Amino acid sequence: MILIIANILSLMGNTLFTSSALLKNKKKILVFQNSNYILSTIAEILQKAYSATMQEMTAFFRNIVLLFVKEDKKKTKLVVSLIFLFIAVVGGVLLNIFLSDNVWYGYLPICATIIYSTFVIITFVKTMDDKIAEILIKIGLIFNSIFWLTYGFFVMLYPVIIFNCITLVLSIVTIVIRTKEIKKEKREKLEQTQKELEIGI
C-alpha cells in the first residue's frame, strides 16, 4: 500500500513538473514545480529515498528565494544557486550515510544535481550563442535523467523512471535539431562570405 501511494504521489508530482514547461507565467511555473518537489519529497520519504528528498527540498527553497531576486541580478542568482547546491550535496551525502546505510545508489540524485547544476552555471556565467547554451543544458539533462531514472529503479518509484526516459529522449532530439541548425547557419555564413569575396574580386 505504501509503495502504491508513493508511486501515485510521484506520478502527480512529475506530471505537474512536466506540465510547467507548457506555462508562460513565472508564478504558475513556480507553483507547479514546487508542488512537484513537495509531492516527490513525500513519495521519497515513504520509499526511504532520503538523499533524493534533500535534492527536492533544496530545489523547493531555492525557487522561493530566487522569486525575490530581480531578473537583472545575475551575480546574486549565481551566489544563491551555489549556496543551495552546496546544501543539497552535503545534506544529501549526510542523509544517505546516516539514514540509508550509505547505499551506493543514494549518491545518484546527488551526482545528478552536481552535473546538471554545473552545466546550467556554465551557460549562466559564460557568454555564448543561445543554441549552444541550450545544447549544453540538454547534455546536462541527459546525465541528470540517466542518474534519476536509475535511482527510480532502485527505490521503486516508477514515474521517476518513465518521466526521466521521456526527458532523456526529448533532450537528445533537441540536441540533434539544434546541432543541425548551427551547422546550417555556419554553412550559410561561409557561402555568404564566399559570395562577398567573389563580388570584391
PDB file of C-alpha atoms in Angstrom:
ATOM      1  CA  MET A   1       0.000   0.000   0.000  1.00  0.00           C
ATOM      2  CA  ILE A   2       2.848   2.400   0.860  1.00  0.00           C
ATOM      3  CA  LEU A   3       4.516   1.621  -2.475  1.00  0.00           C
ATOM      4  CA  ILE A   4       1.282   2.382  -4.362  1.00  0.00           C
ATOM      5  CA  ILE A   5       0.745   5.678  -2.513  1.00  0.00           C
ATOM      6  CA  ALA A   6       4.369   6.693  -3.108  1.00  0.00           C
ATOM      7  CA  ASN A   7       4.073   5.994  -6.840  1.00  0.00           C
ATOM      8  CA  ILE A   8       0.766   7.881  -7.111  1.00  0.00           C
ATOM      9  CA  LEU A   9       2.320  10.930  -5.418  1.00  0.00           C
ATOM     10  CA  SER A  10       5.402  10.633  -7.621  1.00  0.00           C
ATOM     11  CA  LEU A  11       3.205  10.426 -10.724  1.00  0.00           C
ATOM     12  CA  MET A  12       1.248  13.524  -9.683  1.00  0.00           C
ATOM     13  CA  GLY A  13       4.436  15.446  -8.929  1.00  0.00           C
ATOM     14  CA  ASN A  14       6.215  14.528 -12.153  1.00  0.00           C
ATOM     15  CA  THR A  15       3.092  15.342 -14.185  1.00  0.00           C
ATOM     16  CA  LEU A  16       2.951  18.813 -12.617  1.00  0.00           C
ATOM     17  CA  PHE A  17       6.652  19.401 -13.228  1.00  0.00           C
ATOM     18  CA  THR A  18       6.388  18.350 -16.880  1.00  0.00           C
ATOM     19  CA  SER A  19       3.256  20.466 -17.330  1.00  0.00           C
ATOM     20  CA  SER A  20       5.132  23.536 -16.040  1.00  0.00           C
ATOM     21  CA  ALA A  21       7.134  23.525 -19.300  1.00  0.00           C
ATOM     22  CA  LEU A  22       3.922  24.450 -21.134  1.00  0.00           C
ATOM     23  CA  LEU A  23       3.261  27.513 -18.966  1.00  0.00           C
ATOM     24  CA  LYS A  24       4.472  31.066 -19.547  1.00  0.00           C
ATOM     25  CA  ASN A  25       3.524  32.741 -16.264  1.00  0.00           C
ATOM     26  CA  LYS A  26       6.536  32.510 -13.909  1.00  0.00           C
ATOM     27  CA  LYS A  27       4.421  32.297 -10.756  1.00  0.00           C
ATOM     28  CA  LYS A  28       2.344  29.438 -12.173  1.00  0.00           C
ATOM     29  CA  ILE A  29       5.529  27.654 -13.240  1.00  0.00           C
ATOM     30  CA  LEU A  30       6.872  28.070  -9.711  1.00  0.00           C
ATOM     31  CA  VAL A  31       3.659  26.722  -8.176  1.00  0.00           C
ATOM     32  CA  PHE A  32       3.683  23.659 -10.460  1.00  0.00           C
ATOM     33  CA  GLN A  33       7.378  22.934  -9.898  1.00  0.00           C
ATOM     34  CA  ASN A  34       7.220  23.433  -6.139  1.00  0.00           C
ATOM     35  CA  SER A  35       4.118  21.242  -5.926  1.00  0.00           C
ATOM     36  CA  ASN A  36       6.188  18.545  -7.614  1.00  0.00           C
ATOM     37  CA  TYR A  37       9.014  18.975  -5.093  1.00  0.00           C
ATOM     38  CA  ILE A  38       6.594  18.572  -2.170  1.00  0.00           C
ATOM     39  CA  LEU A  39       4.798  15.528  -3.619  1.00  0.00           C
ATOM     40  CA  SER A  40       8.086  13.923  -4.691  1.00  0.00           C
ATOM     41  CA  THR A  41       9.588  14.522  -1.257  1.00  0.00           C
ATOM     42  CA  ILE A  42       6.674  12.743   0.436  1.00  0.00           C
ATOM     43  CA  ALA A  43       6.911   9.860  -2.059  1.00  0.00           C
ATOM     44  CA  GLU A  44      10.658   9.545  -1.481  1.00  0.00           C
ATOM     45  CA  ILE A  45      10.282   9.602   2.299  1.00  0.00           C
ATOM     46  CA  LEU A  46       7.734   6.774   2.029  1.00  0.00           C
ATOM     47  CA  GLN A  47      10.307   4.815  -0.002  1.00  0.00           C
ATOM     48  CA  LYS A  48      13.157   5.810   2.335  1.00  0.00           C
ATOM     49  CA  ALA A  49      14.914   7.573  -0.550  1.00  0.00           C
ATOM     50  CA  TYR A  50      16.399  10.170   1.771  1.00  0.00           C
ATOM     51  CA  SER A  51      19.248  11.540  -0.351  1.00  0.00           C
ATOM     52  CA  ALA A  52      16.688  12.438  -3.021  1.00  0.00           C
ATOM     53  CA  THR A  53      14.469  14.278  -0.523  1.00  0.00           C
ATOM     54  CA  MET A  54      17.322  16.709   0.158  1.00  0.00           C
ATOM     55  CA  GLN A  55      17.613  17.472  -3.566  1.00  0.00           C
ATOM     56  CA  GLU A  56      13.867  18.091  -3.847  1.00  0.00           C
ATOM     57  CA  MET A  57      13.538  20.313  -0.781  1.00  0.00           C
ATOM     58  CA  THR A  58      16.665  22.298  -1.622  1.00  0.00           C
ATOM     59  CA  ALA A  59      15.226  22.993  -5.083  1.00  0.00           C
ATOM     60  CA  PHE A  60      11.926  23.986  -3.416  1.00  0.00           C
ATOM     61  CA  PHE A  61      13.528  26.585  -1.142  1.00  0.00           C
ATOM     62  CA  ARG A  62      15.917  27.787  -3.878  1.00  0.00           C
ATOM     63  CA  ASN A  63      12.936  28.546  -6.119  1.00  0.00           C
ATOM     64  CA  ILE A  64      11.266  30.537  -3.355  1.00  0.00           C
ATOM     65  CA  VAL A  65      14.407  32.571  -2.619  1.00  0.00           C
ATOM     66  CA  LEU A  66      15.053  33.277  -6.333  1.00  0.00           C
ATOM     67  CA  LEU A  67      11.495  34.542  -6.618  1.00  0.00           C
ATOM     68  CA  PHE A  68      12.585  37.582  -4.599  1.00  0.00           C
ATOM     69  CA  VAL A  69      15.743  38.202  -6.653  1.00  0.00           C
ATOM     70  CA  LYS A  70      15.380  40.607  -9.584  1.00  0.00           C
ATOM     71  CA  GLU A  71      15.993  39.265 -13.096  1.00  0.00           C
ATOM     72  CA  ASP A  72      18.984  41.537 -13.729  1.00  0.00           C
ATOM     73  CA  LYS A  73      20.793  40.481 -10.522  1.00  0.00           C
ATOM     74  CA  LYS A  74      22.830  37.724 -12.157  1.00  0.00           C
ATOM     75  CA  LYS A  75      25.590  37.622  -9.549  1.00  0.00           C
ATOM     76  CA  THR A  76      23.068  37.326  -6.725  1.00  0.00           C
ATOM     77  CA  LYS A  77      21.285  34.495  -8.560  1.00  0.00           C
ATOM     78  CA  LEU A  78      24.594  32.711  -9.060  1.00  0.00           C
ATOM     79  CA  VAL A  79      25.553  33.012  -5.392  1.00  0.00           C
ATOM     80  CA  VAL A  80      22.114  31.795  -4.260  1.00  0.00           C
ATOM     81  CA  SER A  81      22.298  28.827  -6.668  1.00  0.00           C
ATOM     82  CA  LEU A  82      25.785  27.862  -5.459  1.00  0.00           C
ATOM     83  CA  ILE A  83      24.767  28.064  -1.793  1.00  0.00           C
ATOM     84  CA  PHE A  84      21.762  25.800  -2.353  1.00  0.00           C
ATOM     85  CA  LEU A  85      23.865  23.445  -4.479  1.00  0.00           C
ATOM     86  CA  PHE A  86      26.299  23.093  -1.574  1.00  0.00           C
ATOM     87  CA  ILE A  87      23.424  22.441   0.851  1.00  0.00           C
ATOM     88  CA  ALA A  88      21.881  19.861  -1.498  1.00  0.00           C
ATOM     89  CA  VAL A  89      25.138  17.957  -1.942  1.00  0.00           C
ATOM     90  CA  VAL A  90      26.319  17.994   1.680  1.00  0.00           C
ATOM     91  CA  GLY A  91      22.829  17.344   3.049  1.00  0.00           C
ATOM     92  CA  GLY A  92      22.245  14.529   0.558  1.00  0.00           C
ATOM     93  CA  VAL A  93      25.521  12.821   1.469  1.00  0.00           C
ATOM     94  CA  LEU A  94      24.820  13.072   5.207  1.00  0.00           C
ATOM     95  CA  LEU A  95      21.261  11.734   4.867  1.00  0.00           C
ATOM     96  CA  ASN A  96      22.472   8.863   2.718  1.00  0.00           C
ATOM     97  CA  ILE A  97      25.155   7.957   5.263  1.00  0.00           C
ATOM     98  CA  PHE A  98      23.052   8.202   8.421  1.00  0.00           C
ATOM     99  CA  LEU A  99      19.550   7.252   7.206  1.00  0.00           C
ATOM    100  CA  SER A 100      20.140   4.991   4.187  1.00  0.00           C
ATOM    101  CA  ASP A 101      23.121   2.900   5.356  1.00  0.00           C
ATOM    102  CA  ASN A 102      25.323   4.686   2.812  1.00  0.00           C
ATOM    103  CA  VAL A 103      23.895   2.747  -0.164  1.00  0.00           C
ATOM    104  CA  TRP A 104      25.793   3.446  -3.391  1.00  0.00           C
ATOM    105  CA  TYR A 105      22.684   4.361  -5.389  1.00  0.00           C
ATOM    106  CA  GLY A 106      21.866   7.024  -2.809  1.00  0.00           C
ATOM    107  CA  TYR A 107      24.562   9.134  -4.469  1.00  0.00           C
ATOM    108  CA  LEU A 108      22.829   9.076  -7.866  1.00  0.00           C
ATOM    109  CA  PRO A 109      20.477  12.043  -7.172  1.00  0.00           C
ATOM    110  CA  ILE A 110      23.433  13.934  -5.693  1.00  0.00           C
ATOM    111  CA  CYS A 111      25.524  13.329  -8.818  1.00  0.00           C
ATOM    112  CA  ALA A 112      22.534  14.348 -10.947  1.00  0.00           C
ATOM    113  CA  THR A 113      22.274  17.644  -9.061  1.00  0.00           C
ATOM    114  CA  ILE A 114      26.003  18.374  -9.316  1.00  0.00           C
ATOM    115  CA  ILE A 115      26.254  17.643 -13.044  1.00  0.00           C
ATOM    116  CA  TYR A 116      23.078  19.426 -14.140  1.00  0.00           C
ATOM    117  CA  SER A 117      23.804  22.469 -11.938  1.00  0.00           C
ATOM    118  CA  THR A 118      27.339  22.650 -13.346  1.00  0.00           C
ATOM    119  CA  PHE A 119      26.059  22.784 -16.936  1.00  0.00           C
ATOM    120  CA  VAL A 120      23.451  25.424 -16.029  1.00  0.00           C
ATOM    121  CA  ILE A 121      26.040  27.560 -14.200  1.00  0.00           C
ATOM    122  CA  ILE A 122      28.443  27.348 -17.169  1.00  0.00           C
ATOM    123  CA  THR A 123      25.770  28.662 -19.547  1.00  0.00           C
ATOM    124  CA  PHE A 124      24.857  31.306 -16.973  1.00  0.00           C
ATOM    125  CA  VAL A 125      28.403  32.588 -16.450  1.00  0.00           C
ATOM    126  CA  LYS A 126      29.834  32.352 -19.977  1.00  0.00           C
ATOM    127  CA  THR A 127      28.609  34.409 -22.911  1.00  0.00           C
ATOM    128  CA  MET A 128      27.547  32.098 -25.727  1.00  0.00           C
ATOM    129  CA  ASP A 129      25.037  31.604 -28.509  1.00  0.00           C
ATOM    130  CA  ASP A 130      21.551  30.665 -27.262  1.00  0.00           C
ATOM    131  CA  LYS A 131      21.545  27.446 -29.296  1.00  0.00           C
ATOM    132  CA  ILE A 132      24.890  26.329 -27.864  1.00  0.00           C
ATOM    133  CA  ALA A 133      23.676  27.173 -24.354  1.00  0.00           C
ATOM    134  CA  GLU A 134      20.548  25.094 -24.948  1.00  0.00           C
ATOM    135  CA  ILE A 135      22.648  22.161 -26.175  1.00  0.00           C
ATOM    136  CA  LEU A 136      24.829  22.326 -23.049  1.00  0.00           C
ATOM    137  CA  ILE A 137      21.784  22.383 -20.770  1.00  0.00           C
ATOM    138  CA  LYS A 138      20.279  19.425 -22.637  1.00  0.00           C
ATOM    139  CA  ILE A 139      23.550  17.500 -22.232  1.00  0.00           C
ATOM    140  CA  GLY A 140      23.314  18.199 -18.503  1.00  0.00           C
ATOM    141  CA  LEU A 141      19.707  16.983 -18.590  1.00  0.00           C
ATOM    142  CA  ILE A 142      20.744  13.748 -20.287  1.00  0.00           C
ATOM    143  CA  PHE A 143      23.142  12.894 -17.457  1.00  0.00           C
ATOM    144  CA  ASN A 144      20.595  14.126 -14.900  1.00  0.00           C
ATOM    145  CA  SER A 145      17.886  11.890 -16.388  1.00  0.00           C
ATOM    146  CA  ILE A 146      20.132   8.814 -16.518  1.00  0.00           C
ATOM    147  CA  PHE A 147      21.057   9.173 -12.843  1.00  0.00           C
ATOM    148  CA  TRP A 148      17.460   9.824 -11.735  1.00  0.00           C
ATOM    149  CA  LEU A 149      15.855   7.019 -13.759  1.00  0.00           C
ATOM    150  CA  THR A 150      18.452   4.580 -12.429  1.00  0.00           C
ATOM    151  CA  TYR A 151      17.725   5.780  -8.898  1.00  0.00           C
ATOM    152  CA  GLY A 152      13.981   5.436  -9.548  1.00  0.00           C
ATOM    153  CA  PHE A 153      14.540   1.763 -10.380  1.00  0.00           C
ATOM    154  CA  PHE A 154      16.301   1.063  -7.079  1.00  0.00           C
ATOM    155  CA  VAL A 155      13.764   2.905  -4.892  1.00  0.00           C
ATOM    156  CA  MET A 156      10.825   1.552  -6.953  1.00  0.00           C
ATOM    157  CA  LEU A 157       9.410   4.934  -7.955  1.00  0.00           C
ATOM    158  CA  TYR A 158       8.357   4.072 -11.488  1.00  0.00           C
ATOM    159  CA  PRO A 159       7.024   7.506 -12.570  1.00  0.00           C
ATOM    160  CA  VAL A 160      10.563   8.808 -11.978  1.00  0.00           C
ATOM    161  CA  ILE A 161      11.825   6.236 -14.497  1.00  0.00           C
ATOM    162  CA  ILE A 162       9.123   6.990 -17.070  1.00  0.00           C
ATOM    163  CA  PHE A 163       9.344  10.796 -16.965  1.00  0.00           C
ATOM    164  CA  ASN A 164      13.135  10.806 -16.991  1.00  0.00           C
ATOM    165  CA  CYS A 165      13.129   8.472 -20.003  1.00  0.00           C
ATOM    166  CA  ILE A 166      10.883  11.000 -21.757  1.00  0.00           C
ATOM    167  CA  THR A 167      13.212  13.855 -20.766  1.00  0.00           C
ATOM    168  CA  LEU A 168      16.195  11.847 -21.992  1.00  0.00           C
ATOM    169  CA  VAL A 169      14.656  11.241 -25.428  1.00  0.00           C
ATOM    170  CA  LEU A 170      13.468  14.846 -25.821  1.00  0.00           C
ATOM    171  CA  SER A 171      16.896  16.166 -24.825  1.00  0.00           C
ATOM    172  CA  ILE A 172      18.635  14.004 -27.427  1.00  0.00           C
ATOM    173  CA  VAL A 173      16.149  15.095 -30.117  1.00  0.00           C
ATOM    174  CA  THR A 174      16.667  18.759 -29.212  1.00  0.00           C
ATOM    175  CA  ILE A 175      20.466  18.401 -29.369  1.00  0.00           C
ATOM    176  CA  VAL A 176      20.237  16.832 -32.847  1.00  0.00           C
ATOM    177  CA  ILE A 177      17.918  19.601 -34.088  1.00  0.00           C
ATOM    178  CA  ARG A 178      19.995  22.463 -32.637  1.00  0.00           C
ATOM    179  CA  THR A 179      23.240  20.929 -33.935  1.00  0.00           C
ATOM    180  CA  LYS A 180      21.796  20.771 -37.461  1.00  0.00           C
ATOM    181  CA  GLU A 181      20.627  24.394 -37.153  1.00  0.00           C
ATOM    182  CA  ILE A 182      24.085  25.555 -36.054  1.00  0.00           C
ATOM    183  CA  LYS A 183      25.767  23.671 -38.927  1.00  0.00           C
ATOM    184  CA  LYS A 184      23.272  25.184 -41.373  1.00  0.00           C
ATOM    185  CA  GLU A 185      23.935  28.706 -40.066  1.00  0.00           C
ATOM    186  CA  LYS A 186      27.702  28.195 -40.343  1.00  0.00           C
ATOM    187  CA  ARG A 187      27.331  26.891 -43.895  1.00  0.00           C
ATOM    188  CA  GLU A 188      25.159  29.843 -44.892  1.00  0.00           C
ATOM    189  CA  LYS A 189      27.649  32.310 -43.375  1.00  0.00           C
ATOM    190  CA  LEU A 190      30.504  30.634 -45.232  1.00  0.00           C
ATOM    191  CA  GLU A 191      28.597  30.781 -48.512  1.00  0.00           C
ATOM    192  CA  GLN A 192      27.755  34.446 -47.890  1.00  0.00           C
ATOM    193  CA  THR A 193      31.421  35.234 -47.177  1.00  0.00           C
ATOM    194  CA  GLN A 194      32.498  33.469 -50.379  1.00  0.00           C
ATOM    195  CA  LYS A 195      29.945  35.439 -52.421  1.00  0.00           C
ATOM    196  CA  GLU A 196      31.169  38.720 -50.901  1.00  0.00           C
ATOM    197  CA  LEU A 197      34.760  37.785 -51.751  1.00  0.00           C
ATOM    198  CA  GLU A 198      33.773  36.925 -55.327  1.00  0.00           C
ATOM    199  CA  ILE A 199      31.970  40.252 -55.717  1.00  0.00           C
ATOM    200  CA  GLY A 200      35.013  42.035 -54.294  1.00  0.00           C
ATOM    201  CA  ILE A 201      37.272  40.320 -56.799  1.00  0.00           C
TER     202      ILE A 201
END
